[in-house]
XYZ file of C-alpha atoms in Angstrom:
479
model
C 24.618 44.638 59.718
C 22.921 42.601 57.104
C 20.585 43.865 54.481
C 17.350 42.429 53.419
C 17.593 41.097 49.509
C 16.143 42.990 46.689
C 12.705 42.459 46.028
C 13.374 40.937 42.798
C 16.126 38.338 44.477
C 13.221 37.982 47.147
C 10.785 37.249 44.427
C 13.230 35.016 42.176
C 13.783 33.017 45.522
C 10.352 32.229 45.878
C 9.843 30.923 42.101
C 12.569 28.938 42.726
C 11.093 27.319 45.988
C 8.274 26.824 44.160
C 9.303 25.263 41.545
C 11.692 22.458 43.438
C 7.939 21.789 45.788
C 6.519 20.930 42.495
C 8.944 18.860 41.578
C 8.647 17.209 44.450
C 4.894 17.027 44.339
C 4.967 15.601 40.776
C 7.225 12.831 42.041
C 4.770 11.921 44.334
C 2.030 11.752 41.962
C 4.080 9.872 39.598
C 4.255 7.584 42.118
C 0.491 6.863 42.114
C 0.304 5.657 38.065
C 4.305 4.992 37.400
C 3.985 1.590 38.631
C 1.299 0.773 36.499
C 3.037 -0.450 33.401
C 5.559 -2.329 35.376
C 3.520 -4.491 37.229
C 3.757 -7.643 34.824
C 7.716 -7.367 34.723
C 7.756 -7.057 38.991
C 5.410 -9.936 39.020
C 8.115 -12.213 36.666
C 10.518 -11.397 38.694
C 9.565 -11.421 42.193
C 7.507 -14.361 41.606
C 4.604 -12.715 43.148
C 0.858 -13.853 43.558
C -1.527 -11.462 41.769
C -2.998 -10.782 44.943
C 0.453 -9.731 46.631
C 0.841 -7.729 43.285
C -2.373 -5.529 43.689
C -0.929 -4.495 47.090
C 2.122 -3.239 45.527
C -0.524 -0.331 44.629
C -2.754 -0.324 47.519
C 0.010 0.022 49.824
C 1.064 3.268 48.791
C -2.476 4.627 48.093
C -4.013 3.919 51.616
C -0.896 5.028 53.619
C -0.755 8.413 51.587
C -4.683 8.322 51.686
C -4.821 7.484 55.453
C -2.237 9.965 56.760
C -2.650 12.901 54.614
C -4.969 14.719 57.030
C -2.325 14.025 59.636
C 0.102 15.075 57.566
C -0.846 18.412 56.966
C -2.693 19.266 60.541
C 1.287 18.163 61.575
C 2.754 20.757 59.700
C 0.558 23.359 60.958
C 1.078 22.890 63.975
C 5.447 22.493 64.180
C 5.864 24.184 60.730
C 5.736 23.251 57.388
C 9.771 22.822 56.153
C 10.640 21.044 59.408
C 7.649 17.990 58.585
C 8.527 18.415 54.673
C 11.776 17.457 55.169
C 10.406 14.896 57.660
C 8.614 13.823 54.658
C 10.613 13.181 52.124
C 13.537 11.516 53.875
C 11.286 8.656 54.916
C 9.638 8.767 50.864
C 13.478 9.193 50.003
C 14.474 5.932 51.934
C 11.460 4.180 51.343
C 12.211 4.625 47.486
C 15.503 3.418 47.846
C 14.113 -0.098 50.055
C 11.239 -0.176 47.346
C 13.939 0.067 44.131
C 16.153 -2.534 45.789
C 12.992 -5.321 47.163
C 14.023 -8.825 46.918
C 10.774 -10.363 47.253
C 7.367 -9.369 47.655
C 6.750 -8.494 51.349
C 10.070 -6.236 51.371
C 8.554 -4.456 47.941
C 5.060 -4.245 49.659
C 6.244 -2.774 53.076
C 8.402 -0.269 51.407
C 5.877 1.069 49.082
C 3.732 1.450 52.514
C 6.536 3.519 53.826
C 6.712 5.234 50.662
C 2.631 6.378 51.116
C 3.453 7.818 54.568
C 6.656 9.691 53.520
C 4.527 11.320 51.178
C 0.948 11.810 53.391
C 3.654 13.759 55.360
C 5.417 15.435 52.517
C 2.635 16.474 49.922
C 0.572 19.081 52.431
C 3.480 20.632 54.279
C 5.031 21.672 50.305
C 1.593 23.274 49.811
C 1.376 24.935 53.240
C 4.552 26.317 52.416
C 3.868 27.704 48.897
C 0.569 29.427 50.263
C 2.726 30.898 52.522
C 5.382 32.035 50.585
C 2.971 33.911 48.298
C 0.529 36.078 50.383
C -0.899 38.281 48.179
C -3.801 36.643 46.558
C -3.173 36.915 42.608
C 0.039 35.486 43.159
C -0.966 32.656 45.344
C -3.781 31.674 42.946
C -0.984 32.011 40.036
C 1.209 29.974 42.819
C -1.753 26.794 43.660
C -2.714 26.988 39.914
C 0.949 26.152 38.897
C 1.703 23.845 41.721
C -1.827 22.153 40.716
C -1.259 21.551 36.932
C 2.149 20.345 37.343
C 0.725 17.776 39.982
C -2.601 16.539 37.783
C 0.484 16.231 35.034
C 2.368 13.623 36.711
C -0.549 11.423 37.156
C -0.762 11.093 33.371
C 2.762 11.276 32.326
C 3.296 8.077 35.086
C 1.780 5.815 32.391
C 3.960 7.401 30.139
C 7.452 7.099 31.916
C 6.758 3.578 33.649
C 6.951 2.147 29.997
C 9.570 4.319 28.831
C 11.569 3.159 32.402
C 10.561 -0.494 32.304
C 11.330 -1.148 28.644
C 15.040 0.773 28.892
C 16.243 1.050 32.429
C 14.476 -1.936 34.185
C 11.546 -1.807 36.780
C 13.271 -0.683 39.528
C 14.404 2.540 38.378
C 10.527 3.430 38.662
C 11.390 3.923 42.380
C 15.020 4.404 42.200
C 14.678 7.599 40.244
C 12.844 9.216 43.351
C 16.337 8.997 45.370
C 18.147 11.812 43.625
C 15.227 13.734 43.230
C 14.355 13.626 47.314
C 18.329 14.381 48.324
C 18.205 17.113 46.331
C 15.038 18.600 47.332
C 16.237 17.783 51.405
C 19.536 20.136 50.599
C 18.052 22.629 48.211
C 14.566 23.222 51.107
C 17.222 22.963 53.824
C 19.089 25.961 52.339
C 16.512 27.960 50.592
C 13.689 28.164 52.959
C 14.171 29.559 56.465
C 11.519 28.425 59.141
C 11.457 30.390 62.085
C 8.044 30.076 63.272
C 8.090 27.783 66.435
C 5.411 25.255 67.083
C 2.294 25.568 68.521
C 1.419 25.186 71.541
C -2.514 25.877 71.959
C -3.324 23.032 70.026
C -1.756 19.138 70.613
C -1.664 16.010 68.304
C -4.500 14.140 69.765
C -3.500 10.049 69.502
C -7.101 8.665 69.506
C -8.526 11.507 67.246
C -5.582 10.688 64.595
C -5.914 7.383 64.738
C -9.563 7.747 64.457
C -9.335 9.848 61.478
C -6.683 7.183 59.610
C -8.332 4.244 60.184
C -11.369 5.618 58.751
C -10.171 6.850 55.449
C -8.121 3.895 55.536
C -11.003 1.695 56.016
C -13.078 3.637 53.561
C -10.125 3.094 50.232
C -10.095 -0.071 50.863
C -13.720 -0.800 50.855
C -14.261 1.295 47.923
C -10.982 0.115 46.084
C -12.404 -3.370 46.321
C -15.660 -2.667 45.375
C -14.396 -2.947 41.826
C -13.986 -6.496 41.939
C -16.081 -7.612 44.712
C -19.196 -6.252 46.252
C -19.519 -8.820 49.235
C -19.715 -8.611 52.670
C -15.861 -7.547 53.703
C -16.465 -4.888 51.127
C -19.405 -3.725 53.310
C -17.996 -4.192 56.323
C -15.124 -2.187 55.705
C -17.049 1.132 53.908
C -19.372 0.534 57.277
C -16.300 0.484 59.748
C -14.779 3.829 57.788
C -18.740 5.543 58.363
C -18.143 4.293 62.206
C -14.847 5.472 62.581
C -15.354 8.887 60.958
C -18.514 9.455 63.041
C -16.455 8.681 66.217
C -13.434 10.920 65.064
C -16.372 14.304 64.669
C -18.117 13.199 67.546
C -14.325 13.325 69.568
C -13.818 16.788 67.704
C -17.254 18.266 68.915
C -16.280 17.511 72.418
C -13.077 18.503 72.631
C -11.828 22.100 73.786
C -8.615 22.161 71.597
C -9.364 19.162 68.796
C -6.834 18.081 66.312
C -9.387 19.771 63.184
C -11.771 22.002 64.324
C -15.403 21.267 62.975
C -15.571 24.651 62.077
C -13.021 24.083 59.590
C -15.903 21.772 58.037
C -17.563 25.005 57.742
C -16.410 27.004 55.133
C -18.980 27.057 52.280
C -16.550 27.217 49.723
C -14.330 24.608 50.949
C -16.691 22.160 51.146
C -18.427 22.369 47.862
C -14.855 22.494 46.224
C -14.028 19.445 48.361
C -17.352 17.372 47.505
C -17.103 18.522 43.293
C -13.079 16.975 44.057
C -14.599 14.052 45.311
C -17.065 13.888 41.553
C -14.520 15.007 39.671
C -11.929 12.941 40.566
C -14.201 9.732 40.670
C -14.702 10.369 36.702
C -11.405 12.008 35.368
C -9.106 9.386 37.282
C -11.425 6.535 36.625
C -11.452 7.585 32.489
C -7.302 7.576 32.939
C -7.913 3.697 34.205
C -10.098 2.942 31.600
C -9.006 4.336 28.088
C -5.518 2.984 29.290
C -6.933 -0.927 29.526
C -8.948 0.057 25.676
C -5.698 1.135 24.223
C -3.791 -2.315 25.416
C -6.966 -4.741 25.492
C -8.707 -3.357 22.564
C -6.411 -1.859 20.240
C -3.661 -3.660 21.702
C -1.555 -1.319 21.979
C 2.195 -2.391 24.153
C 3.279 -0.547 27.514
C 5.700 1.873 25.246
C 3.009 2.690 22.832
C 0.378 2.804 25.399
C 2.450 5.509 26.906
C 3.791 7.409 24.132
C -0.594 7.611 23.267
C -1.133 9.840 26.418
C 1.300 12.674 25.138
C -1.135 14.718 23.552
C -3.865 14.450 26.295
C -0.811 15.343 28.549
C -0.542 18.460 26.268
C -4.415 19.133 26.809
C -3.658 19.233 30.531
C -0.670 21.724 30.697
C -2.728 23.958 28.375
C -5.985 23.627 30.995
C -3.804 24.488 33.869
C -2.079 27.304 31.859
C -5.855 28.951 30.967
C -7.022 28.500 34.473
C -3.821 29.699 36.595
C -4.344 32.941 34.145
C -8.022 33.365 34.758
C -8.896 32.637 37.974
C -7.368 35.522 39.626
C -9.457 37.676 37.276
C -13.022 36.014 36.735
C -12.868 34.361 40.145
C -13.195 30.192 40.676
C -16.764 29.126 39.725
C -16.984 30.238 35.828
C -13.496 27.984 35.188
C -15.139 24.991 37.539
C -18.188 24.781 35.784
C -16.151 25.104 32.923
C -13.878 22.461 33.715
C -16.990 19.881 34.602
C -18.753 20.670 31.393
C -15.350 20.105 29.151
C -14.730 16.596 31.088
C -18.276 15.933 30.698
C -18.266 16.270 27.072
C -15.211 14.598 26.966
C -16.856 11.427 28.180
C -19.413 11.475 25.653
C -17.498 11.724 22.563
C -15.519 8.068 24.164
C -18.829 6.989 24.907
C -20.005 7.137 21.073
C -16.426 4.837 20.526
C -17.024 1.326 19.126
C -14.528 -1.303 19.274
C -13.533 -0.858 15.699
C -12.111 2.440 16.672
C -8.473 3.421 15.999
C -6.457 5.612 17.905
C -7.045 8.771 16.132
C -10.921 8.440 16.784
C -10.412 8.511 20.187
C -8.493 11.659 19.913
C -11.814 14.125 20.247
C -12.978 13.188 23.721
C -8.899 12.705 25.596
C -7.873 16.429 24.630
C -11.265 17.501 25.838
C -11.263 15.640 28.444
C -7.612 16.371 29.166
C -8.247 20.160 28.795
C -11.118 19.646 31.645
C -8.869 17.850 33.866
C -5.961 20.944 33.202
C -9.112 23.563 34.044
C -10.254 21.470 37.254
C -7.668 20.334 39.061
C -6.026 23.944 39.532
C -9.471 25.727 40.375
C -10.657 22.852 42.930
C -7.419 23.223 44.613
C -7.906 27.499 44.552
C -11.027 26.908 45.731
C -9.935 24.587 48.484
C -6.732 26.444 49.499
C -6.541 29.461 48.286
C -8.347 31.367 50.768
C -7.660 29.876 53.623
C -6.075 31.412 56.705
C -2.252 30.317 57.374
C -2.656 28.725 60.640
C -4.523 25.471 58.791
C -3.121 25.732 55.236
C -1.393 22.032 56.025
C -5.046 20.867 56.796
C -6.604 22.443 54.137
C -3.813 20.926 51.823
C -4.531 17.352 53.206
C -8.002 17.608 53.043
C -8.281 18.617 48.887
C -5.863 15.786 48.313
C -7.719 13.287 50.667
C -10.791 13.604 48.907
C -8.847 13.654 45.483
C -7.785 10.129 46.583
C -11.310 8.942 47.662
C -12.736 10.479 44.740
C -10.322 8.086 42.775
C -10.813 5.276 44.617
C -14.587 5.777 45.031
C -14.653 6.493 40.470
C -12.873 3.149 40.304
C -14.731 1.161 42.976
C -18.261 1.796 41.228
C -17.635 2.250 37.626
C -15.616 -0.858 37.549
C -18.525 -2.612 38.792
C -20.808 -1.296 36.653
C -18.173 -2.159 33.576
C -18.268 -5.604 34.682
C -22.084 -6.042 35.034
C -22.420 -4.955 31.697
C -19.473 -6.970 29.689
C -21.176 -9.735 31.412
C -24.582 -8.836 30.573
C -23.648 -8.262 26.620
C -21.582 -11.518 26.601
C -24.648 -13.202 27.386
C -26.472 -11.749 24.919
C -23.695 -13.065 22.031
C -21.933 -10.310 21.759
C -18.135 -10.931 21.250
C -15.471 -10.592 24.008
C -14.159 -7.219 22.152
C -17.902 -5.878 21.656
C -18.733 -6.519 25.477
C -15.366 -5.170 26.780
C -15.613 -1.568 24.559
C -19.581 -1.774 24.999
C -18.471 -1.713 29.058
C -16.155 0.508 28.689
C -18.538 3.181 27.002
C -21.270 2.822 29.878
C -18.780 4.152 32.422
C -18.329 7.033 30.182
C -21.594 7.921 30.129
C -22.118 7.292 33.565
C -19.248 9.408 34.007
C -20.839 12.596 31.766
C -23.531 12.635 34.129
C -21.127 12.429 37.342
C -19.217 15.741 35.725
C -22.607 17.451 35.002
C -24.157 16.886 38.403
C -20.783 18.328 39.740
C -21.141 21.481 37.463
C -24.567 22.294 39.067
C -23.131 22.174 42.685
C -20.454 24.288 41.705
C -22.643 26.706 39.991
C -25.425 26.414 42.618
C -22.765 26.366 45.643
C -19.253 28.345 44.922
C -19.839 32.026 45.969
C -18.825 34.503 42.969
C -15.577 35.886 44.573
C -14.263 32.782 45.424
C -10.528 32.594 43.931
C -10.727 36.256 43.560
C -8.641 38.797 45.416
C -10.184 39.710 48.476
C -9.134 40.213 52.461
C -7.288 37.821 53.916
C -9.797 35.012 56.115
C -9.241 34.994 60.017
C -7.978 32.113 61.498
C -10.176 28.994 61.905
C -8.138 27.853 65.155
């Protein structure tokens, strides 16, 4: 007769497993930005068009964007380890194709493969770390750790991809990911029993998923190209995502055992959490895009250098996510959101008052605010979003907070690159010089990005109930 581990081997065990998730998590998020830095060497190489080369990021961000909800309403329903592992075999071997591409429609195709490895992979490793921590300080402590580490890799991406290019060569931006998935596929396989067997009380529906993808499909890439062109395919596709989402809640109102019950939709915390991702995202991501382009168009600044410039905001971060997965648990969700808008927000103004003869150290100020904001907000939205929910749609809540995350970022980039545009153009017009116009656009979207953070504090304050992120009984099932 066996006996059950010590609590503190039990305990150890489930740091562990949390900490290989995260790993796992920040690979996929390096993913997003790593690629950044090595797109001019891929395009010498490959010989690719600039247009082919944009799709070398849109690829992976409206496959992991499109299947996410999918994704995570999969591995509630047949268990999150089994679709993890799923998961990151097909990111593993999609990495592999993507590190080895001999020419642009084998790099494009793999990076698409790569997006649905991870839509798969990214909400069954959170379903699983809200399960393995129950009780609700730790799972707060658990989401605000998993969080942080995750907002993390978005920055440090710009960091390693010219750190990677520069010593080890382009491809090792997607190569690294191999060891990093086998790994994770024997250490999950052995670590984390799964003995719950699927459901059967509610089924995959085909239409209703495909519904659901094509529309936050349709609606990226729509808002993605907003950024450089506001014309009538631009239009059309933001109007087919509206059409197809309308269809996929109309299917779900009808239907006696839907895919994602509307009631899910419900939850008063979960949404507001959900729409302040969407504003918070749209002006912390789009900031990341921005300063990055200042620091090698402005202050000209090369990849390496460019990188090694985000280390202290990346310190900002860790210390946000440190101060929030500490207080949360105590003070509850809202005070750290609407601390976390307000720190952004601020952030943005002090690179607003920037000029083009600025020098790296006077941009300083508004990145480590801004970074600490992003630290503070990313681990309190996900709380918020996750935290509380029951475990039967943990996987959907998971997809959900990182869906809107993505069309936050795409929506951030969409408008305030237009609006960057409209203004360089506008101030070249008026004589000022290419560098003047540039910065001068540059600082608009980080105004317009102040009051983006500040409208999002209000909801928060205004929406978030007082004991949300707090302990308190565990929430019945939503279906």
């Amino acid at each position: 007769m066996t006996t059950a581990p010590p609590v503190a081997s039990r305990a150890t065990l489930r740091y562990l497993t949390l900490g290989l998730l995260c790993s796992v998590q920040m690979m996929l998020n390096l993913d997003d930005t790593v690629v950044n830095v090595a797109l001019p060497t891929i395009q010498r190489h490959l010989h690719m068009s600039k247009t082919d080369l944009t799709w070398i990021i849109n690829a992976y961000l409206l496959l992991f964007g499109g299947f996410l909800l999918i994704g995570g309403r999969t591995a509630d329903l047949f268990g999150g380890k089994r679709v993890f592992l799923i998961g990151v075999t097909v990111f593993g071997l999609s990495s592999l194709a993507t590190g080895l591409a001999q020419d642009s429609a084998m790099l494009i195709a793999s990076r698409a493969g790569q997006g649905i490895g991870g839509a798969f992979a990214s909400p069954a490793a959170l379903s699983i770390v809200a399960g393995l921590f129950a009780e609700p300080r730790e799972r707060s402590r658990a989401l605000g750790i998993w969080a942080g580490l995750g907002g993390l890799a978005a920055t440090l991406g710009v960091v390693l991809s010219g750190v990677i290019t520069e010593y080890a060569g382009w491809r090792w931006c997607f190569l690294i990911n191999v060891p990093v998935a086998i790994l994770a596929l024997v250490l999950v396989h052995r670590l984390l029993p799964d003995n719950r067997p699927p459901r059967t009380d509610i089924r995959l529906d085909g239409l209703s998923a495909a519904l659901i993808t094509g529309a936050i499909a349709a609606l990226d890439l729509g808002l993605i190209d907003s950024g450089h062109s506001a014309g009538l395919a631009t239009a059309a596709r933001i109007t087919l995502g509206l059409i197809l989402l309308a269809a996929f809640l109309l299917r779900a109102g009808r239907s006696r055992a839907p895919m994602i019950p509307l009631s899910f939709f419900r939850d008063r915390d979960r949404a507001v959490a959900n729409t302040a991702n969407v504003l918070f995202c749209s002006a912390i991501l789009s900031m990341l895009f921005f300063l990055t382009l200042y620091l090698q168009q402005v202050l000209h600044f090369s990849p390496l250098r460019t990188g090694v410039a985000w280390l202290p905001f990346c310190a900002l971060v860790i210390a946000g996510f440190a101060t929030a997965a500490g207080l949360v648990p105590r003070v509850g969700v809202r005070p750290i959101l609407v601390a976390a808008m307000a720190s952004g927000a601020v952030g943005m103004l002090l690179l607003a008052r920037i000029p083009a003869t600025a020098s790296y150290p006077d941009l300083l100020p508004g990145m480590l605010t801004a970074g600490f904001g992003m630290g503070l907000g990313f681990v309190s939205i996900t709380i918020a979003a996750v935290g509380e929910t029951h475990a039967d749609i943990t996987g959907l809540a998971s997809g959900f907070v990182t869906t809107t995350q993505q069309l936050g970022g795409a929506l951030g980039l969409g408008v305030l690159t237009t609006v960057a545009i409209h203004h360089r153009t506008t101030r070249l017009a008026a004589g000022a010089s290419p560098t003047e116009a540039l910065s001068q656009g540059f600082q608009l979207t980080y105004l317009v990005s102040a009051g983006i953070l500040t409208l999002a504090a209000l909801l928060v304050a205004v929406g978030i109930t007082a004991t949300a992120g707090a302990a308190r009984p565990d929430p019945v099932p939503v279906a």
